mmCIF file of C-alpha atoms in Angstrom:
data_model
loop_
_atom_site.group_PDB
_atom_site.id
_atom_site.type_symbol
_atom_site.label_atom_id
_atom_site.label_comp_id
_atom_site.label_asym_id
_atom_site.label_seq_id
_atom_site.Cartn_x
_atom_site.Cartn_y
_atom_site.Cartn_z
ATOM 1 C CA MET A 1 26.260 5.875 -39.238
ATOM 2 C CA LEU A 2 29.269 5.715 -36.229
ATOM 3 C CA THR A 3 26.899 6.826 -33.079
ATOM 4 C CA LYS A 4 28.826 7.438 -29.319
ATOM 5 C CA VAL A 5 25.698 6.136 -26.823
ATOM 6 C CA LEU A 6 25.956 6.272 -23.268
ATOM 7 C CA TYR A 7 27.616 3.196 -20.872
ATOM 8 C CA GLY A 8 28.774 4.176 -17.676
ATOM 9 C CA LYS A 9 31.557 7.341 -17.133
ATOM 10 C CA SER A 10 31.488 7.335 -20.926
ATOM 11 C CA GLU A 11 30.344 6.700 -24.258
ATOM 12 C CA ILE A 12 31.143 3.555 -27.293
ATOM 13 C CA ASP A 13 31.104 4.061 -30.873
ATOM 14 C CA VAL A 14 28.111 1.816 -32.234
ATOM 15 C CA GLU A 15 28.050 1.219 -35.894
ATOM 16 C CA VAL A 16 24.646 1.582 -37.736
ATOM 17 C CA PRO A 17 23.794 1.550 -41.106
ATOM 18 C CA ASP A 18 23.350 5.655 -42.493
ATOM 19 C CA ASP A 19 18.928 5.016 -42.755
ATOM 20 C CA SER A 20 19.126 4.600 -39.374
ATOM 21 C CA THR A 21 16.678 6.642 -37.147
ATOM 22 C CA VAL A 22 19.098 8.104 -34.116
ATOM 23 C CA ILE A 23 16.210 8.613 -31.613
ATOM 24 C CA GLU A 24 16.929 11.361 -28.139
ATOM 25 C CA PRO A 25 15.956 15.200 -26.319
ATOM 26 C CA LEU A 26 16.731 18.294 -27.981
ATOM 27 C CA ASN A 27 20.505 19.069 -27.037
ATOM 28 C CA ILE A 28 19.815 21.751 -24.098
ATOM 29 C CA ASP A 29 23.053 24.200 -23.281
ATOM 30 C CA PRO A 30 23.677 24.381 -19.233
ATOM 31 C CA VAL A 31 22.283 27.846 -17.337
ATOM 32 C CA GLU A 32 25.405 30.033 -17.376
ATOM 33 C CA ASN A 33 25.720 31.227 -13.525
ATOM 34 C CA VAL A 34 24.730 27.608 -12.080
ATOM 35 C CA GLU A 35 24.334 29.022 -8.726
ATOM 36 C CA GLY A 36 22.898 32.685 -9.749
ATOM 37 C CA THR A 37 19.976 30.269 -10.901
ATOM 38 C CA ILE A 38 19.635 28.244 -8.075
ATOM 39 C CA LYS A 39 19.781 31.167 -5.835
ATOM 40 C CA ASP A 40 16.868 33.377 -7.738
ATOM 41 C CA VAL A 41 14.687 30.034 -7.488
ATOM 42 C CA LEU A 42 15.479 29.776 -3.686
ATOM 43 C CA GLN A 43 15.121 33.642 -3.746
ATOM 44 C CA HIS A 44 11.818 34.038 -6.421
ATOM 45 C CA PRO A 45 10.223 30.495 -5.756
ATOM 46 C CA THR A 46 6.829 29.047 -7.007
ATOM 47 C CA ASN A 47 4.058 29.570 -5.283
ATOM 48 C CA SER A 48 5.630 29.925 -2.038
ATOM 49 C CA LYS A 49 7.451 32.530 0.347
ATOM 50 C CA PRO A 50 11.492 33.108 -0.289
ATOM 51 C CA LEU A 51 13.068 30.193 1.526
ATOM 52 C CA LYS A 52 15.222 32.677 3.421
ATOM 53 C CA ASP A 53 11.702 33.886 5.122
ATOM 54 C CA MET A 54 9.962 30.519 5.683
ATOM 55 C CA VAL A 55 12.820 29.023 8.294
ATOM 56 C CA LYS A 56 12.963 30.721 11.697
ATOM 57 C CA SER A 57 16.821 29.866 13.460
ATOM 58 C CA SER A 58 15.233 27.619 15.502
ATOM 59 C CA ASP A 59 14.309 25.334 13.923
ATOM 60 C CA THR A 60 15.620 21.559 12.402
ATOM 61 C CA VAL A 61 15.586 21.903 8.535
ATOM 62 C CA SER A 62 15.170 18.195 7.260
ATOM 63 C CA ILE A 63 17.114 17.802 3.653
ATOM 64 C CA VAL A 64 15.724 14.703 1.266
ATOM 65 C CA ILE A 65 17.889 13.575 -1.121
ATOM 66 C CA SER A 66 18.238 11.361 -4.042
ATOM 67 C CA ASP A 67 20.386 8.498 -3.913
ATOM 68 C CA ILE A 68 23.717 7.829 -5.942
ATOM 69 C CA THR A 69 21.752 6.133 -8.703
ATOM 70 C CA ARG A 70 20.074 9.342 -9.958
ATOM 71 C CA PRO A 71 22.541 11.951 -11.196
ATOM 72 C CA THR A 72 20.971 14.768 -9.206
ATOM 73 C CA PRO A 73 23.400 17.233 -8.133
ATOM 74 C CA ASN A 74 23.684 17.364 -4.905
ATOM 75 C CA HIS A 75 27.130 18.498 -4.033
ATOM 76 C CA ILE A 76 25.786 21.537 -5.885
ATOM 77 C CA LEU A 77 21.808 21.595 -4.640
ATOM 78 C CA VAL A 78 23.024 20.910 -0.443
ATOM 79 C CA PRO A 79 25.625 23.676 -0.347
ATOM 80 C CA LEU A 80 23.079 26.730 -2.057
ATOM 81 C CA LEU A 81 20.094 25.440 0.293
ATOM 82 C CA MET A 82 22.453 25.497 2.594
ATOM 83 C CA GLU A 83 24.134 29.306 2.239
ATOM 84 C CA GLU A 84 20.345 30.234 1.817
ATOM 85 C CA LEU A 85 19.477 29.374 5.109
ATOM 86 C CA SER A 86 23.069 30.537 6.594
ATOM 87 C CA HIS A 87 21.227 31.595 9.816
ATOM 88 C CA VAL A 88 19.781 28.397 10.542
ATOM 89 C CA PRO A 89 22.503 26.339 13.198
ATOM 90 C CA ARG A 90 24.469 23.610 10.758
ATOM 91 C CA GLU A 91 23.693 21.201 14.048
ATOM 92 C CA ASN A 92 19.650 21.347 12.976
ATOM 93 C CA PHE A 93 19.966 20.087 10.137
ATOM 94 C CA VAL A 94 19.549 16.396 9.037
ATOM 95 C CA ILE A 95 20.390 15.000 5.440
ATOM 96 C CA ILE A 96 17.878 12.054 4.582
ATOM 97 C CA ASN A 97 19.329 10.133 1.446
ATOM 98 C CA GLY A 98 15.609 8.918 0.201
ATOM 99 C CA THR A 99 17.171 4.823 -0.368
ATOM 100 C CA GLY A 100 13.543 4.088 -0.981
ATOM 101 C CA THR A 101 14.519 0.129 -0.650
ATOM 102 C CA HIS A 102 17.826 0.357 -2.365
ATOM 103 C CA ARG A 103 20.874 0.535 -0.337
ATOM 104 C CA ASP A 104 23.378 2.844 2.017
ATOM 105 C CA GLN A 105 25.154 4.831 0.579
ATOM 106 C CA THR A 106 29.321 4.067 2.051
ATOM 107 C CA ARG A 107 31.432 7.548 3.444
ATOM 108 C CA GLU A 108 33.101 7.468 0.152
ATOM 109 C CA GLU A 109 29.710 7.955 -1.853
ATOM 110 C CA LEU A 110 28.464 10.367 0.472
ATOM 111 C CA ILE A 111 31.514 12.464 0.017
ATOM 112 C CA SER A 112 30.832 12.206 -3.752
ATOM 113 C CA MET A 113 27.498 12.834 -3.452
ATOM 114 C CA LEU A 114 27.969 16.107 -1.283
ATOM 115 C CA GLY A 115 31.166 17.185 -0.733
ATOM 116 C CA GLU A 116 33.712 16.499 2.372
ATOM 117 C CA ASP A 117 32.574 19.337 3.998
ATOM 118 C CA ILE A 118 28.362 18.441 4.216
ATOM 119 C CA VAL A 119 29.573 15.287 5.037
ATOM 120 C CA ASP A 120 32.184 15.774 7.914
ATOM 121 C CA THR A 121 29.656 18.539 9.305
ATOM 122 C CA VAL A 122 26.028 17.483 8.786
ATOM 123 C CA LYS A 123 23.711 14.974 10.342
ATOM 124 C CA ILE A 124 22.761 12.162 6.960
ATOM 125 C CA VAL A 125 20.547 9.310 7.831
ATOM 126 C CA HIS A 126 20.067 6.615 5.160
ATOM 127 C CA ASN A 127 16.027 5.540 4.157
ATOM 128 C CA HIS A 128 15.277 2.131 5.997
ATOM 129 C CA CYS A 129 12.431 0.862 4.649
ATOM 130 C CA ASN A 130 12.409 -1.778 6.913
ATOM 131 C CA GLU A 131 13.341 -0.411 10.642
ATOM 132 C CA GLU A 132 10.045 0.491 12.008
ATOM 133 C CA GLU A 133 11.538 2.291 14.596
ATOM 134 C CA SER A 134 12.752 4.677 12.078
ATOM 135 C CA LEU A 135 9.487 5.491 10.777
ATOM 136 C CA THR A 136 6.361 7.151 11.204
ATOM 137 C CA LYS A 137 2.976 6.781 11.091
ATOM 138 C CA VAL A 138 1.184 9.342 8.310
ATOM 139 C CA GLY A 139 -1.755 8.043 7.567
ATOM 140 C CA HIS A 140 -3.787 5.784 5.809
ATOM 141 C CA SER A 141 -4.006 5.454 1.990
ATOM 142 C CA GLN A 142 -6.746 5.256 -0.171
ATOM 143 C CA TYR A 143 -4.823 2.806 -2.357
ATOM 144 C CA GLY A 144 -5.004 0.308 0.959
ATOM 145 C CA CYS A 145 -1.780 0.421 3.317
ATOM 146 C CA ASP A 146 -1.143 2.500 6.047
ATOM 147 C CA VAL A 147 1.337 5.331 5.373
ATOM 148 C CA TYR A 148 5.014 5.488 6.947
ATOM 149 C CA LEU A 149 7.578 8.115 6.229
ATOM 150 C CA ASN A 150 11.093 8.671 7.738
ATOM 151 C CA LYS A 151 11.082 10.055 11.292
ATOM 152 C CA ASP A 152 13.587 12.446 10.777
ATOM 153 C CA TYR A 153 11.431 13.911 7.980
ATOM 154 C CA VAL A 154 8.508 14.164 10.220
ATOM 155 C CA GLU A 155 9.683 15.365 13.102
ATOM 156 C CA SER A 156 11.333 17.882 11.461
ATOM 157 C CA ASP A 157 10.068 21.848 11.449
ATOM 158 C CA PHE A 158 10.909 22.958 8.079
ATOM 159 C CA LYS A 159 11.055 19.842 5.525
ATOM 160 C CA ILE A 160 13.051 20.035 1.775
ATOM 161 C CA VAL A 161 12.302 18.139 -1.540
ATOM 162 C CA THR A 162 15.097 18.169 -3.856
ATOM 163 C CA GLY A 163 15.863 16.331 -6.998
ATOM 164 C CA PHE A 164 15.679 16.073 -10.740
ATOM 165 C CA ILE A 165 13.061 15.514 -12.801
ATOM 166 C CA GLU A 166 12.984 13.730 -15.635
ATOM 167 C CA PRO A 167 11.118 10.715 -17.885
ATOM 168 C CA HIS A 168 9.697 7.559 -16.405
ATOM 169 C CA PHE A 169 8.370 4.731 -17.208
ATOM 170 C CA PHE A 170 5.810 4.164 -14.495
ATOM 171 C CA ALA A 171 5.412 7.966 -12.573
ATOM 172 C CA GLY A 172 5.264 9.515 -15.714
ATOM 173 C CA PHE A 173 8.132 11.732 -14.178
ATOM 174 C CA SER A 174 10.681 11.996 -11.643
ATOM 175 C CA GLY A 175 11.172 14.445 -9.294
ATOM 176 C CA GLY A 176 8.675 16.491 -6.626
ATOM 177 C CA PRO A 177 6.497 14.435 -4.680
ATOM 178 C CA LYS A 178 8.334 11.077 -6.028
ATOM 179 C CA GLY A 179 11.913 12.348 -3.417
ATOM 180 C CA ILE A 180 9.201 11.957 -0.607
ATOM 181 C CA MET A 181 6.744 8.212 -2.170
ATOM 182 C CA PRO A 182 8.787 6.334 -2.291
ATOM 183 C CA GLY A 183 12.342 7.056 -1.590
ATOM 184 C CA ILE A 184 12.222 7.645 2.782
ATOM 185 C CA ALA A 185 8.942 5.650 2.685
ATOM 186 C CA GLY A 186 8.257 2.611 4.154
ATOM 187 C CA ILE A 187 8.742 -0.985 3.036
ATOM 188 C CA GLU A 188 4.623 -1.474 3.394
ATOM 189 C CA THR A 189 3.554 2.096 1.382
ATOM 190 C CA ILE A 190 6.461 0.828 -1.339
ATOM 191 C CA GLN A 191 5.326 -2.409 -1.829
ATOM 192 C CA THR A 192 1.732 -0.907 -1.817
ATOM 193 C CA PHE A 193 2.804 1.719 -4.344
ATOM 194 C CA HIS A 194 4.404 -0.822 -6.496
ATOM 195 C CA ASN A 195 2.559 -3.597 -6.881
ATOM 196 C CA ALA A 196 0.866 -5.309 -9.814
ATOM 197 C CA GLN A 197 -2.194 -3.578 -10.087
ATOM 198 C CA MET A 198 0.091 0.055 -10.086
ATOM 199 C CA ILE A 199 2.335 -0.692 -12.160
ATOM 200 C CA GLY A 200 0.121 -2.678 -14.392
ATOM 201 C CA ASP A 201 -2.457 -0.607 -15.220
ATOM 202 C CA PRO A 202 -1.674 1.618 -18.809
ATOM 203 C CA ARG A 203 -1.846 4.844 -16.537
ATOM 204 C CA SER A 204 1.153 4.237 -15.222
ATOM 205 C CA THR A 205 3.235 5.150 -18.264
ATOM 206 C CA TRP A 206 5.856 8.072 -19.452
ATOM 207 C CA GLY A 207 5.272 11.292 -19.379
ATOM 208 C CA ASN A 208 1.729 10.714 -17.913
ATOM 209 C CA LEU A 209 0.298 12.605 -14.626
ATOM 210 C CA ASP A 210 -2.469 13.718 -14.830
ATOM 211 C CA ASP A 211 -4.692 9.963 -14.100
ATOM 212 C CA ASN A 212 -1.305 8.086 -13.522
ATOM 213 C CA PRO A 213 -2.149 6.344 -10.668
ATOM 214 C CA VAL A 214 1.163 6.030 -9.159
ATOM 215 C CA GLN A 215 1.610 9.452 -9.503
ATOM 216 C CA ASN A 216 -1.304 10.080 -7.480
ATOM 217 C CA MET A 217 -0.090 8.022 -4.672
ATOM 218 C CA ALA A 218 3.090 9.918 -4.719
ATOM 219 C CA ARG A 219 0.640 13.066 -4.472
ATOM 220 C CA GLU A 220 -1.232 11.493 -2.104
ATOM 221 C CA VAL A 221 1.485 10.626 0.392
ATOM 222 C CA ASN A 222 2.839 13.631 -0.060
ATOM 223 C CA LYS A 223 -0.026 15.989 1.570
ATOM 224 C CA MET A 224 -0.057 13.973 4.251
ATOM 225 C CA CYS A 225 2.657 15.364 5.197
ATOM 226 C CA LYS A 226 3.890 17.842 2.814
ATOM 227 C CA PRO A 227 7.503 19.319 2.360
ATOM 228 C CA HIS A 228 7.038 22.977 2.583
ATOM 229 C CA PHE A 229 9.878 23.268 -0.342
ATOM 230 C CA MET A 230 11.311 21.563 -3.430
ATOM 231 C CA LEU A 231 13.842 22.084 -5.308
ATOM 232 C CA ASN A 232 14.570 20.274 -8.183
ATOM 233 C CA VAL A 233 16.517 20.799 -11.795
ATOM 234 C CA ALA A 234 16.663 19.323 -15.127
ATOM 235 C CA LEU A 235 20.042 18.133 -16.250
ATOM 236 C CA ASN A 236 21.615 17.103 -20.193
ATOM 237 C CA LYS A 237 22.608 14.697 -21.650
ATOM 238 C CA ASP A 238 26.132 15.312 -20.160
ATOM 239 C CA LYS A 239 24.402 15.901 -16.091
ATOM 240 C CA GLU A 240 24.570 20.043 -16.453
ATOM 241 C CA ILE A 241 21.860 21.693 -15.299
ATOM 242 C CA THR A 242 19.359 23.193 -18.268
ATOM 243 C CA ALA A 243 16.488 24.533 -15.773
ATOM 244 C CA ALA A 244 15.596 25.011 -11.836
ATOM 245 C CA PHE A 245 12.365 24.753 -10.105
ATOM 246 C CA GLY A 246 11.493 26.061 -6.707
ATOM 247 C CA GLY A 247 8.679 26.205 -4.532
ATOM 248 C CA GLU A 248 5.353 24.620 -3.273
ATOM 249 C CA VAL A 249 6.081 20.916 -4.090
ATOM 250 C CA PHE A 250 3.227 20.130 -7.052
ATOM 251 C CA GLU A 251 2.854 23.419 -8.480
ATOM 252 C CA ALA A 252 7.368 23.899 -9.593
ATOM 253 C CA HIS A 253 7.192 19.678 -9.780
ATOM 254 C CA LYS A 254 4.507 20.813 -12.470
ATOM 255 C CA GLN A 255 6.557 23.883 -13.963
ATOM 256 C CA GLY A 256 9.382 21.622 -14.010
ATOM 257 C CA CYS A 257 7.493 18.737 -16.154
ATOM 258 C CA ALA A 258 6.097 20.289 -18.647
ATOM 259 C CA TYR A 259 9.859 22.243 -19.600
ATOM 260 C CA VAL A 260 11.148 18.463 -19.560
ATOM 261 C CA LYS A 261 8.552 16.598 -21.478
ATOM 262 C CA GLU A 262 8.807 20.094 -24.076
ATOM 263 C CA HIS A 263 12.330 18.632 -24.739
ATOM 264 C CA ALA A 264 12.240 15.195 -23.970
ATOM 265 C CA MET A 265 9.185 14.201 -26.652
ATOM 266 C CA PHE A 266 10.592 12.472 -30.141
ATOM 267 C CA LYS A 267 7.992 11.188 -32.590
ATOM 268 C CA CYS A 268 8.942 8.116 -34.764
ATOM 269 C CA ASP A 269 7.343 7.255 -38.109
ATOM 270 C CA GLN A 270 7.116 3.540 -37.350
ATOM 271 C CA ARG A 271 8.256 0.943 -34.898
ATOM 272 C CA PHE A 272 11.362 -0.680 -35.061
ATOM 273 C CA ASP A 273 12.891 -3.825 -36.050
ATOM 274 C CA VAL A 274 15.931 -3.126 -33.437
ATOM 275 C CA VAL A 275 16.186 -0.864 -30.676
ATOM 276 C CA ILE A 276 19.481 0.267 -29.524
ATOM 277 C CA ALA A 277 19.341 1.758 -26.415
ATOM 278 C CA SER A 278 21.998 3.418 -23.079
ATOM 279 C CA ASN A 279 20.436 3.630 -19.758
ATOM 280 C CA SER A 280 21.256 7.155 -19.958
ATOM 281 C CA GLY A 281 25.505 6.282 -18.589
ATOM 282 C CA TYR A 282 26.584 6.167 -15.584
ATOM 283 C CA PRO A 283 24.616 6.700 -12.092
ATOM 284 C CA LEU A 284 21.809 5.256 -13.799
ATOM 285 C CA ASP A 285 23.082 2.384 -15.293
ATOM 286 C CA GLN A 286 24.780 1.020 -12.181
ATOM 287 C CA ASN A 287 22.708 -2.110 -11.975
ATOM 288 C CA LEU A 288 20.605 -4.587 -14.069
ATOM 289 C CA TYR A 289 17.463 -3.672 -11.991
ATOM 290 C CA GLN A 290 17.646 -0.096 -12.968
ATOM 291 C CA THR A 291 18.269 -1.267 -16.839
ATOM 292 C CA VAL A 292 14.450 -1.417 -16.402
ATOM 293 C CA LYS A 293 14.212 1.610 -17.455
ATOM 294 C CA GLY A 294 15.901 1.535 -20.311
ATOM 295 C CA MET A 295 14.274 -1.308 -22.064
ATOM 296 C CA SER A 296 10.869 0.502 -21.392
ATOM 297 C CA ALA A 297 12.059 3.763 -23.386
ATOM 298 C CA ALA A 298 13.162 1.369 -26.016
ATOM 299 C CA SER A 299 9.480 -0.735 -25.814
ATOM 300 C CA LYS A 300 7.522 2.724 -26.301
ATOM 301 C CA VAL A 301 9.001 1.800 -30.970
ATOM 302 C CA VAL A 302 10.344 -1.554 -31.397
ATOM 303 C CA LYS A 303 8.196 -3.405 -33.166
ATOM 304 C CA GLU A 304 6.267 -6.609 -31.478
ATOM 305 C CA GLY A 305 7.916 -9.399 -31.457
ATOM 306 C CA GLY A 306 11.306 -7.214 -32.368
ATOM 307 C CA ASN A 307 14.488 -6.927 -30.104
ATOM 308 C CA ILE A 308 15.954 -4.424 -28.006
ATOM 309 C CA ILE A 309 19.963 -4.202 -27.705
ATOM 310 C CA MET A 310 20.386 -2.795 -24.271
ATOM 311 C CA VAL A 311 23.720 -0.659 -23.666
ATOM 312 C CA SER A 312 24.220 -0.257 -19.848
ATOM 313 C CA GLU A 313 27.295 -1.557 -17.988
ATOM 314 C CA CYS A 314 26.270 -2.435 -14.921
ATOM 315 C CA ALA A 315 28.990 -2.251 -12.417
ATOM 316 C CA ASP A 316 27.360 -2.954 -9.788
ATOM 317 C CA GLY A 317 25.509 -5.898 -11.031
ATOM 318 C CA PHE A 318 21.631 -7.252 -10.301
ATOM 319 C CA PRO A 319 22.757 -5.534 -7.502
ATOM 320 C CA ASP A 320 23.620 -7.919 -4.906
ATOM 321 C CA HIS A 321 20.963 -6.240 -2.148
ATOM 322 C CA GLY A 322 17.307 -7.067 -3.436
ATOM 323 C CA LYS A 323 15.263 -9.661 -4.310
ATOM 324 C CA PHE A 324 15.309 -8.586 -7.937
ATOM 325 C CA ALA A 325 17.990 -11.914 -9.401
ATOM 326 C CA GLU A 326 15.877 -13.641 -7.200
ATOM 327 C CA ILE A 327 12.383 -13.481 -8.633
ATOM 328 C CA PHE A 328 13.191 -14.760 -11.832
ATOM 329 C CA LYS A 329 14.404 -17.940 -10.493
ATOM 330 C CA MET A 330 11.000 -19.065 -9.260
ATOM 331 C CA ALA A 331 10.024 -19.788 -12.652
ATOM 332 C CA ASP A 332 10.703 -20.098 -16.584
ATOM 333 C CA THR A 333 9.503 -17.641 -18.698
ATOM 334 C CA PRO A 334 8.521 -13.939 -18.796
ATOM 335 C CA GLN A 335 4.708 -14.844 -18.868
ATOM 336 C CA GLY A 336 5.705 -17.329 -16.096
ATOM 337 C CA ILE A 337 6.796 -14.274 -14.121
ATOM 338 C CA LEU A 338 3.709 -12.572 -14.969
ATOM 339 C CA ASP A 339 1.713 -14.728 -13.843
ATOM 340 C CA LEU A 340 3.150 -15.429 -10.046
ATOM 341 C CA ILE A 341 3.300 -11.243 -9.518
ATOM 342 C CA HIS A 342 -0.180 -11.223 -10.862
ATOM 343 C CA ASP A 343 -1.172 -14.241 -7.704
ATOM 344 C CA PRO A 344 -2.730 -11.362 -5.263
ATOM 345 C CA ASN A 345 -0.902 -13.851 -2.717
ATOM 346 C CA PHE A 346 2.918 -13.090 -4.264
ATOM 347 C CA SER A 347 4.185 -10.063 -2.681
ATOM 348 C CA GLU A 348 8.331 -9.703 -2.977
ATOM 349 C CA VAL A 349 10.676 -6.794 -2.840
ATOM 350 C CA ASP A 350 11.499 -5.347 -6.491
ATOM 351 C CA GLN A 351 9.115 -7.338 -7.641
ATOM 352 C CA TRP A 352 7.219 -3.948 -9.844
ATOM 353 C CA GLN A 353 10.646 -3.825 -11.548
ATOM 354 C CA VAL A 354 10.872 -7.761 -12.428
ATOM 355 C CA GLN A 355 6.977 -7.036 -14.139
ATOM 356 C CA LYS A 356 8.089 -4.544 -16.295
ATOM 357 C CA GLN A 357 10.998 -6.065 -17.151
ATOM 358 C CA ALA A 358 9.229 -9.684 -17.777
ATOM 359 C CA SER A 359 6.254 -7.414 -19.611
ATOM 360 C CA ILE A 360 8.990 -5.949 -22.305
ATOM 361 C CA GLN A 361 10.409 -9.356 -22.609
ATOM 362 C CA THR A 362 6.892 -10.669 -23.516
ATOM 363 C CA PHE A 363 6.893 -8.285 -26.527
ATOM 364 C CA ALA A 364 10.062 -8.165 -27.613
ATOM 365 C CA ASN A 365 13.616 -10.101 -27.448
ATOM 366 C CA VAL A 366 15.343 -8.016 -25.387
ATOM 367 C CA TYR A 367 19.408 -8.292 -25.843
ATOM 368 C CA VAL A 368 22.044 -6.443 -23.075
ATOM 369 C CA TYR A 369 25.665 -5.306 -23.373
ATOM 370 C CA SER A 370 27.197 -5.182 -20.133
ATOM 371 C CA GLU A 371 29.939 -6.046 -17.502
ATOM 372 C CA LEU A 372 27.218 -9.266 -16.494
ATOM 373 C CA THR A 373 28.596 -12.436 -16.986
ATOM 374 C CA ASP A 374 26.501 -14.539 -19.821
ATOM 375 C CA GLN A 375 25.425 -16.508 -17.600
ATOM 376 C CA GLN A 376 23.821 -13.693 -15.002
ATOM 377 C CA LEU A 377 21.549 -12.665 -18.109
ATOM 378 C CA LYS A 378 20.253 -15.673 -18.998
ATOM 379 C CA ASP A 379 19.383 -16.299 -15.348
ATOM 380 C CA SER A 380 16.837 -13.213 -16.272
ATOM 381 C CA MET A 381 15.940 -14.579 -19.162
ATOM 382 C CA LEU A 382 18.138 -12.101 -20.909
ATOM 383 C CA ASN A 383 20.023 -12.291 -24.427
ATOM 384 C CA PRO A 384 23.598 -11.733 -24.004
ATOM 385 C CA THR A 385 26.292 -9.561 -26.964
ATOM 386 C CA SER A 386 29.037 -8.739 -26.329
ATOM 387 C CA ASP A 387 29.639 -6.814 -30.531
ATOM 388 C CA ILE A 388 26.838 -5.239 -30.822
ATOM 389 C CA GLU A 389 27.012 -5.105 -34.702
ATOM 390 C CA LYS A 390 28.383 -8.840 -34.723
ATOM 391 C CA THR A 391 24.161 -9.234 -32.975
ATOM 392 C CA LEU A 392 22.827 -6.522 -35.769
ATOM 393 C CA GLN A 393 23.907 -8.555 -38.650
ATOM 394 C CA GLU A 394 23.111 -12.043 -37.216
ATOM 395 C CA LEU A 395 19.666 -10.936 -36.776
ATOM 396 C CA GLU A 396 19.909 -9.375 -40.171
ATOM 397 C CA GLU A 397 20.673 -12.549 -41.833
ATOM 398 C CA SER A 398 17.504 -13.879 -39.790
ATOM 399 C CA TYR A 399 15.192 -11.657 -41.365
ATOM 400 C CA GLY A 400 16.433 -11.935 -44.772
ATOM 401 C CA ARG A 401 16.317 -8.470 -45.423
ATOM 402 C CA PRO A 402 17.831 -5.000 -44.401
ATOM 403 C CA LEU A 403 16.734 -4.016 -40.642
ATOM 404 C CA THR A 404 14.725 -1.063 -39.128
ATOM 405 C CA ILE A 405 17.001 0.683 -36.595
ATOM 406 C CA GLY A 406 16.029 3.305 -33.808
ATOM 407 C CA VAL A 407 19.609 4.335 -31.876
ATOM 408 C CA MET A 408 18.609 6.082 -28.180
ATOM 409 C CA PRO A 409 21.970 7.191 -27.230
ATOM 410 C CA GLN A 410 20.998 9.143 -24.245
ATOM 411 C CA GLY A 411 17.686 5.695 -23.172
ATOM 412 C CA PRO A 412 15.273 6.517 -21.184
ATOM 413 C CA LEU A 413 16.128 10.552 -21.587
ATOM 414 C CA THR A 414 13.380 10.254 -24.445
ATOM 415 C CA ILE A 415 10.315 9.619 -24.096
ATOM 416 C CA PRO A 416 9.441 8.556 -27.565
ATOM 417 C CA TYR A 417 6.187 7.753 -29.478
ATOM 418 C CA VAL A 418 4.551 6.595 -32.511
ATOM 419 C CA GLU A 419 1.800 8.660 -33.496
ATOM 420 C CA ASN A 420 -1.813 7.659 -33.146
ATOM 421 C CA GLU A 421 -0.677 4.559 -31.617
#
């Protein structure tokens, strides 16, 4: 059976046995009228007045967007938001790129995200989590840290957060409050949000919102300096808009998550010897750091001691910024990495992603098909593969029997599960 798995901006073909299980969300057609759908949400939002009626022409307006590692159609959402608020002068707007701990975007990247007209005529700032002068303290979290958010956001009269909703490996779902926390937060706040206890809590997992400490902290931080309006969308495999949700951030996000969960859940009868998974293609598979999300999704249905084969382009490397690659050099085994991270005296940027990957590696073997070199993957304790079919053949020979195989063409856009586990 020939299967197509998302890889970069296209797909690759993978030949698997005919009895393999293809694990993916329901295929949802895009909305026929994107502009009409978005405008309807802005004019008839959830638990909120129409957007236009909430904003005075003299207000300064901040619009928080997700960065280039997310496929949010900012080029559609931002112009429609500004059109709806056409009574507000352009010089009153500021677009805040919610980079969290990620790098700034280049001008060319911003143009690809927002369009040249927006880039040339509207103030755009990147969140710099380490720059105290660009942050403002808004409170203290019950989880043990001061809360700092982007100063331009805090000082704006009217605050809008945008994003898209997908399953998330420790927040339950993306979108909504996560646009603010960690998107535009300071480093102290982000590190608490991602500390070993928060990430290691079994409730911090796919599809869970209600008692999830990570999601709860995101909501807590949002309440300290709440966005006045949220605009989120759901996307299909081709990154097309299938639904839009807007209005009061918590209720509108809840509705969006229920919609996504209904289509993303996939019941498997059993765990598999091998799970082949994408990282949902570009832009999420730009680096190894983000690829941990696909590994985590696959780990939900792989057997203990089984094998995950990740198909993720990683054109942007580890990436070069941050401490992701560096932390893997601090121990010799995945368990050694986990022991290090759980030391109360250890605290490094990106440890949360390393923790997730190492946890998966103590459970299953992980192979990666990518543009990374074999040495780069080995430095991260991963197994390189340049030929997936050959790797499957070698695994079958080592097992001495036919393999049970699951394939996740869209990777972490799916929440696979085995019932009664």
